[in-house]
Short mmCIF file of C-alpha atoms in Angstrom, two decimals:
data_model
loop_
_atom_site.label_atom_id
_atom_site.label_comp_id
_atom_site.label_asym_id
_atom_site.label_seq_id
_atom_site.Cartn_x
_atom_site.Cartn_y
_atom_site.Cartn_z
CA MET A 1 -55.77 37.83 2.25
CA ASP A 2 -53.46 35.67 0.05
CA ASN A 3 -50.57 34.97 1.96
CA SER A 4 -49.38 32.22 -1.52
CA SER A 5 -45.54 34.67 -2.10
CA GLY A 6 -45.92 32.12 -5.53
CA VAL A 7 -43.40 29.33 -4.44
CA GLY A 8 -46.25 26.83 -3.17
CA VAL A 9 -43.82 24.24 -1.27
CA LEU A 10 -42.18 27.05 0.55
CA ASP A 11 -45.79 28.24 1.00
CA LYS A 12 -46.92 24.73 2.57
CA ALA A 13 -43.99 23.79 4.23
CA ALA A 14 -44.53 27.55 6.31
CA LEU A 15 -48.48 26.13 6.39
CA VAL A 16 -47.23 23.26 8.67
CA LEU A 17 -44.83 24.83 10.94
CA SER A 18 -47.28 27.77 11.02
CA ALA A 19 -49.23 24.41 12.51
CA LEU A 20 -46.76 23.78 14.96
CA GLU A 21 -46.84 26.64 16.33
CA ALA A 22 -49.87 25.35 18.46
CA GLY A 23 -48.83 22.71 19.31
CA PRO A 24 -47.99 18.37 18.94
CA ALA A 25 -49.11 17.88 15.67
CA THR A 26 -50.27 14.32 14.66
CA LEU A 27 -50.21 13.59 10.79
CA ALA A 28 -53.79 13.40 10.67
CA GLY A 29 -53.94 16.83 12.63
CA LEU A 30 -50.96 18.56 10.04
CA VAL A 31 -53.53 17.49 7.78
CA SER A 32 -56.18 19.07 9.14
CA ALA A 33 -54.49 22.27 10.48
CA THR A 34 -53.40 23.20 7.16
CA GLY A 35 -55.89 21.73 4.31
CA LEU A 36 -53.50 19.76 2.52
CA ALA A 37 -53.11 15.89 1.19
CA ARG A 38 -52.30 13.50 3.52
CA PRO A 39 -48.80 12.45 1.37
CA THR A 40 -47.79 16.74 1.18
CA ALA A 41 -48.20 17.03 4.55
CA HIS A 42 -46.17 13.62 5.80
CA ARG A 43 -43.36 14.84 2.64
CA LEU A 44 -42.92 17.90 4.24
CA ALA A 45 -43.03 17.12 7.99
CA VAL A 46 -40.35 14.74 7.16
CA ALA A 47 -38.19 17.09 4.83
CA LEU A 48 -38.31 19.81 7.18
CA GLU A 49 -37.19 16.82 10.23
CA HIS A 50 -34.75 16.30 7.96
CA HIS A 51 -33.45 20.11 8.32
CA ARG A 52 -34.47 20.17 11.90
CA LEU A 53 -36.98 22.87 11.56
CA VAL A 54 -39.37 20.51 13.09
CA THR A 55 -38.80 17.17 15.42
CA ARG A 56 -40.65 14.43 17.29
CA ASP A 57 -42.03 14.26 20.64
CA MET A 58 -42.01 11.16 23.10
CA GLN A 59 -45.40 10.30 21.34
CA GLY A 60 -44.16 10.77 17.60
CA ARG A 61 -46.21 13.65 17.11
CA PHE A 62 -44.43 16.39 15.00
CA ILE A 63 -43.22 19.72 16.73
CA LEU A 64 -40.81 22.84 16.09
CA GLY A 65 -37.43 21.53 15.92
CA PRO A 66 -34.37 23.00 17.47
CA ARG A 67 -32.81 24.83 14.18
CA LEU A 68 -35.57 27.73 14.93
CA SER A 69 -34.18 28.14 17.94
CA GLU A 70 -30.86 28.46 16.41
CA LEU A 71 -31.38 30.72 13.60
CA SER A 72 -33.46 33.18 15.97
CA ALA A 73 -30.37 33.34 18.54
CA ALA A 74 -27.78 33.69 15.46
CA ALA A 75 -30.02 36.25 13.74
CA GLY A 76 -30.32 38.33 17.06
CA GLU A 77 -33.73 38.21 17.20
CA ASP A 78 -34.56 36.51 21.03
CA ARG A 79 -34.72 39.80 22.76
CA LEU A 80 -36.33 37.38 25.65
CA LEU A 81 -33.08 35.49 26.58
CA ALA A 82 -31.10 39.10 25.77
CA THR A 83 -33.15 40.38 28.17
CA ALA A 84 -33.78 37.47 31.05
CA GLY A 85 -30.59 37.97 32.58
CA PRO A 86 -30.68 41.38 34.18
CA VAL A 87 -33.82 40.36 35.31
CA LEU A 88 -33.29 37.21 36.64
CA THR A 89 -30.74 38.10 38.41
CA HIS A 90 -32.31 41.03 40.11
CA LEU A 91 -35.36 38.81 40.52
CA ARG A 92 -32.81 36.13 42.55
CA ASP A 93 -31.13 39.25 44.55
CA VAL A 94 -34.86 40.23 45.43
CA THR A 95 -36.09 37.32 46.91
CA GLY A 96 -33.22 35.61 47.52
CA GLU A 97 -33.23 31.98 45.72
CA SER A 98 -32.56 30.41 42.39
CA ALA A 99 -34.36 32.38 39.54
CA GLN A 100 -35.00 30.76 36.08
CA LEU A 101 -36.60 30.68 32.57
CA TYR A 102 -38.77 28.12 31.20
CA ARG A 103 -40.23 27.67 27.65
CA ARG A 104 -42.76 24.94 26.44
CA GLN A 105 -41.35 22.19 23.81
CA GLY A 106 -44.22 20.05 22.83
CA ASP A 107 -44.32 17.56 26.18
CA LEU A 108 -41.34 18.87 27.91
CA ARG A 109 -40.27 22.45 29.90
CA ILE A 110 -36.92 23.48 29.42
CA CYS A 111 -34.97 25.53 31.48
CA VAL A 112 -33.20 28.70 28.99
CA ALA A 113 -32.12 30.84 31.42
CA ALA A 114 -30.58 30.84 35.58
CA ALA A 115 -29.88 32.96 38.18
CA GLU A 116 -28.30 30.59 41.07
CA ARG A 117 -28.05 31.31 44.45
CA LEU A 118 -24.70 32.33 45.31
CA SER A 119 -24.57 30.22 48.77
CA GLY A 120 -26.16 28.08 51.41
CA LEU A 121 -29.39 25.09 50.13
CA ARG A 122 -30.06 25.93 46.51
CA ASP A 123 -32.23 23.82 43.79
CA THR A 124 -29.96 23.95 41.17
CA VAL A 125 -31.48 24.19 37.58
CA PRO A 126 -28.81 24.22 34.88
CA VAL A 127 -29.25 26.47 31.92
CA GLY A 128 -30.60 23.13 29.28
CA SER A 129 -31.92 21.14 31.68
CA THR A 130 -35.49 19.58 30.29
CA LEU A 131 -38.18 19.00 33.17
CA PRO A 132 -41.71 17.36 32.51
CA MET A 133 -44.69 19.78 32.05
CA LYS A 134 -46.59 17.37 34.27
CA ALA A 135 -45.13 18.77 38.07
CA GLY A 136 -43.98 22.32 39.20
CA SER A 137 -45.54 25.56 39.08
CA ALA A 138 -43.84 26.72 35.74
CA ALA A 139 -45.75 23.64 34.59
CA GLN A 140 -49.05 25.27 35.82
CA VAL A 141 -47.68 28.21 34.41
CA LEU A 142 -47.52 27.33 31.22
CA LEU A 143 -50.30 25.19 30.72
CA ALA A 144 -52.63 27.28 32.18
CA TRP A 145 -53.98 29.51 29.50
CA GLU A 146 -53.83 26.69 26.74
CA GLU A 147 -56.79 25.80 24.46
CA PRO A 148 -59.74 23.67 26.25
CA GLU A 149 -58.34 20.32 24.57
CA ARG A 150 -54.52 21.28 24.86
CA LEU A 151 -55.21 22.18 28.22
CA HIS A 152 -56.97 19.00 29.22
CA ARG A 153 -54.64 16.68 27.30
CA GLY A 154 -51.77 18.25 29.58
CA LEU A 155 -53.90 17.24 32.82
CA GLN A 156 -53.09 14.16 32.33
CA GLY A 157 -51.20 12.04 34.79
CA ALA A 158 -50.41 15.83 35.95
CA ARG A 159 -50.05 16.80 39.58
CA PHE A 160 -51.70 18.99 39.64
CA THR A 161 -55.96 19.60 38.68
CA ALA A 162 -57.93 21.85 36.36
CA THR A 163 -59.56 23.99 39.34
CA ALA A 164 -55.65 24.39 40.50
CA LEU A 165 -54.87 26.02 36.78
CA SER A 166 -58.08 27.80 37.36
CA GLY A 167 -56.27 29.82 40.55
CA VAL A 168 -53.51 30.22 38.25
CA ARG A 169 -55.20 31.68 35.74
CA ARG A 170 -57.33 34.11 38.44
CA ARG A 171 -54.07 34.63 40.73
CA GLY A 172 -51.52 34.97 37.28
CA TRP A 173 -49.14 33.16 38.87
CA ALA A 174 -48.65 29.73 39.98
CA GLN A 175 -46.92 28.11 43.40
CA SER A 176 -45.80 24.28 44.07
CA ILE A 177 -44.83 22.42 47.64
CA GLY A 178 -43.10 19.39 46.65
CA GLU A 179 -44.60 18.83 43.82
CA ARG A 180 -41.27 18.37 41.06
CA GLU A 181 -39.25 17.36 43.50
CA PRO A 182 -39.45 16.43 47.29
CA GLY A 183 -38.95 19.53 49.72
CA VAL A 184 -38.58 21.83 46.98
CA ALA A 185 -41.38 24.94 46.73
CA SER A 186 -41.44 27.35 43.79
CA VAL A 187 -43.81 29.72 42.07
CA SER A 188 -43.74 30.90 38.54
CA ALA A 189 -45.37 33.66 36.97
CA PRO A 190 -46.37 33.87 32.72
CA VAL A 191 -44.23 36.03 30.44
CA ARG A 192 -46.59 36.87 27.17
CA GLY A 193 -45.15 37.82 23.91
CA PRO A 194 -46.73 40.58 21.48
CA SER A 195 -49.74 38.65 20.79
CA ASN A 196 -50.61 38.02 24.15
CA ARG A 197 -49.78 34.71 24.51
CA VAL A 198 -47.93 32.94 27.31
CA VAL A 199 -44.20 32.36 25.96
CA ALA A 200 -42.46 31.54 28.54
CA ALA A 201 -42.07 31.26 32.44
CA VAL A 202 -40.57 32.87 35.18
CA SER A 203 -39.93 31.26 38.38
CA VAL A 204 -38.01 30.81 41.89
CA SER A 205 -37.38 27.93 43.68
CA GLY A 206 -35.40 26.62 46.51
CA PRO A 207 -36.03 24.36 49.57
CA ILE A 208 -39.61 24.55 51.55
CA GLU A 209 -37.66 25.12 54.41
CA ARG A 210 -37.42 28.92 53.48
CA LEU A 211 -40.11 29.34 50.61
CA THR A 212 -42.33 27.44 53.32
CA ARG A 213 -45.62 26.23 52.51
CA HIS A 214 -47.39 29.30 51.29
CA PRO A 215 -44.06 30.65 48.91
CA GLY A 216 -46.41 32.52 46.78
CA ARG A 217 -46.92 34.85 50.02
CA LEU A 218 -43.01 35.69 49.88
CA HIS A 219 -42.81 35.84 46.43
CA ALA A 220 -45.63 36.14 44.16
CA GLN A 221 -45.18 40.21 43.28
CA ALA A 222 -41.34 40.18 42.69
CA ILE A 223 -42.06 36.92 40.32
CA VAL A 224 -45.19 38.55 38.43
CA GLU A 225 -42.83 41.95 38.50
CA ALA A 226 -40.31 39.96 36.38
CA ALA A 227 -42.51 38.63 34.16
CA GLY A 228 -43.97 42.08 33.39
CA ARG A 229 -40.85 43.54 32.23
CA LEU A 230 -40.00 40.39 30.46
CA THR A 231 -42.93 41.26 28.50
CA GLU A 232 -42.81 44.83 27.92
CA ALA A 233 -39.31 44.12 26.41
CA LEU A 234 -40.85 41.16 23.77
CA ARG A 235 -43.71 44.33 23.38
CA ARG A 236 -41.05 46.60 22.38
CA ALA A 237 -40.07 43.81 20.06
#
């Protein structure tokens, strides 16, 4: 199948963006993934960075940039966020805990939607907050189904293990107890896009005193159902 549009520079830029869809890449990684000459890959990546279509993570690797999310939202195509509000509100009401939706961006996860517990002690994660991919049940979910090489990289310095992620894949949900923050527990499940790739994690979080040291027993079913509703919305898109 010929993927050429006849406009060479755009085709090559699309190759770079497609390569970054799989995650952060060094210049050498871009060259390997796209087949472009090193100077060409570098020139295109830097040009895309100028337009905020590409940016860099803390290690200096190229990652998809914020302009892509802005364009998606402006076009009204972000069905996930459009659906997330009522789903998270229902999840909060069912569990009595704060609910969040996270997406991965390089070595971080970003809270893109939330429904806060209305009163009492709660775990507040404002929309736009960036959290590490090294701790927490949402980080486990966003990493568990990655390709082996990326999964191995993500485990370096993480508070969870490969064995824990194997359990996440088997159960279809993750839990953490004091992993991201002392005294806080959480449960998360994966949201999948039309290609079945994990694109987000839906979570509830709150004090261990309420969620106990086995939060999955209390809330896994509700989390998995919420994630399923969001997955279904994406597949209808």
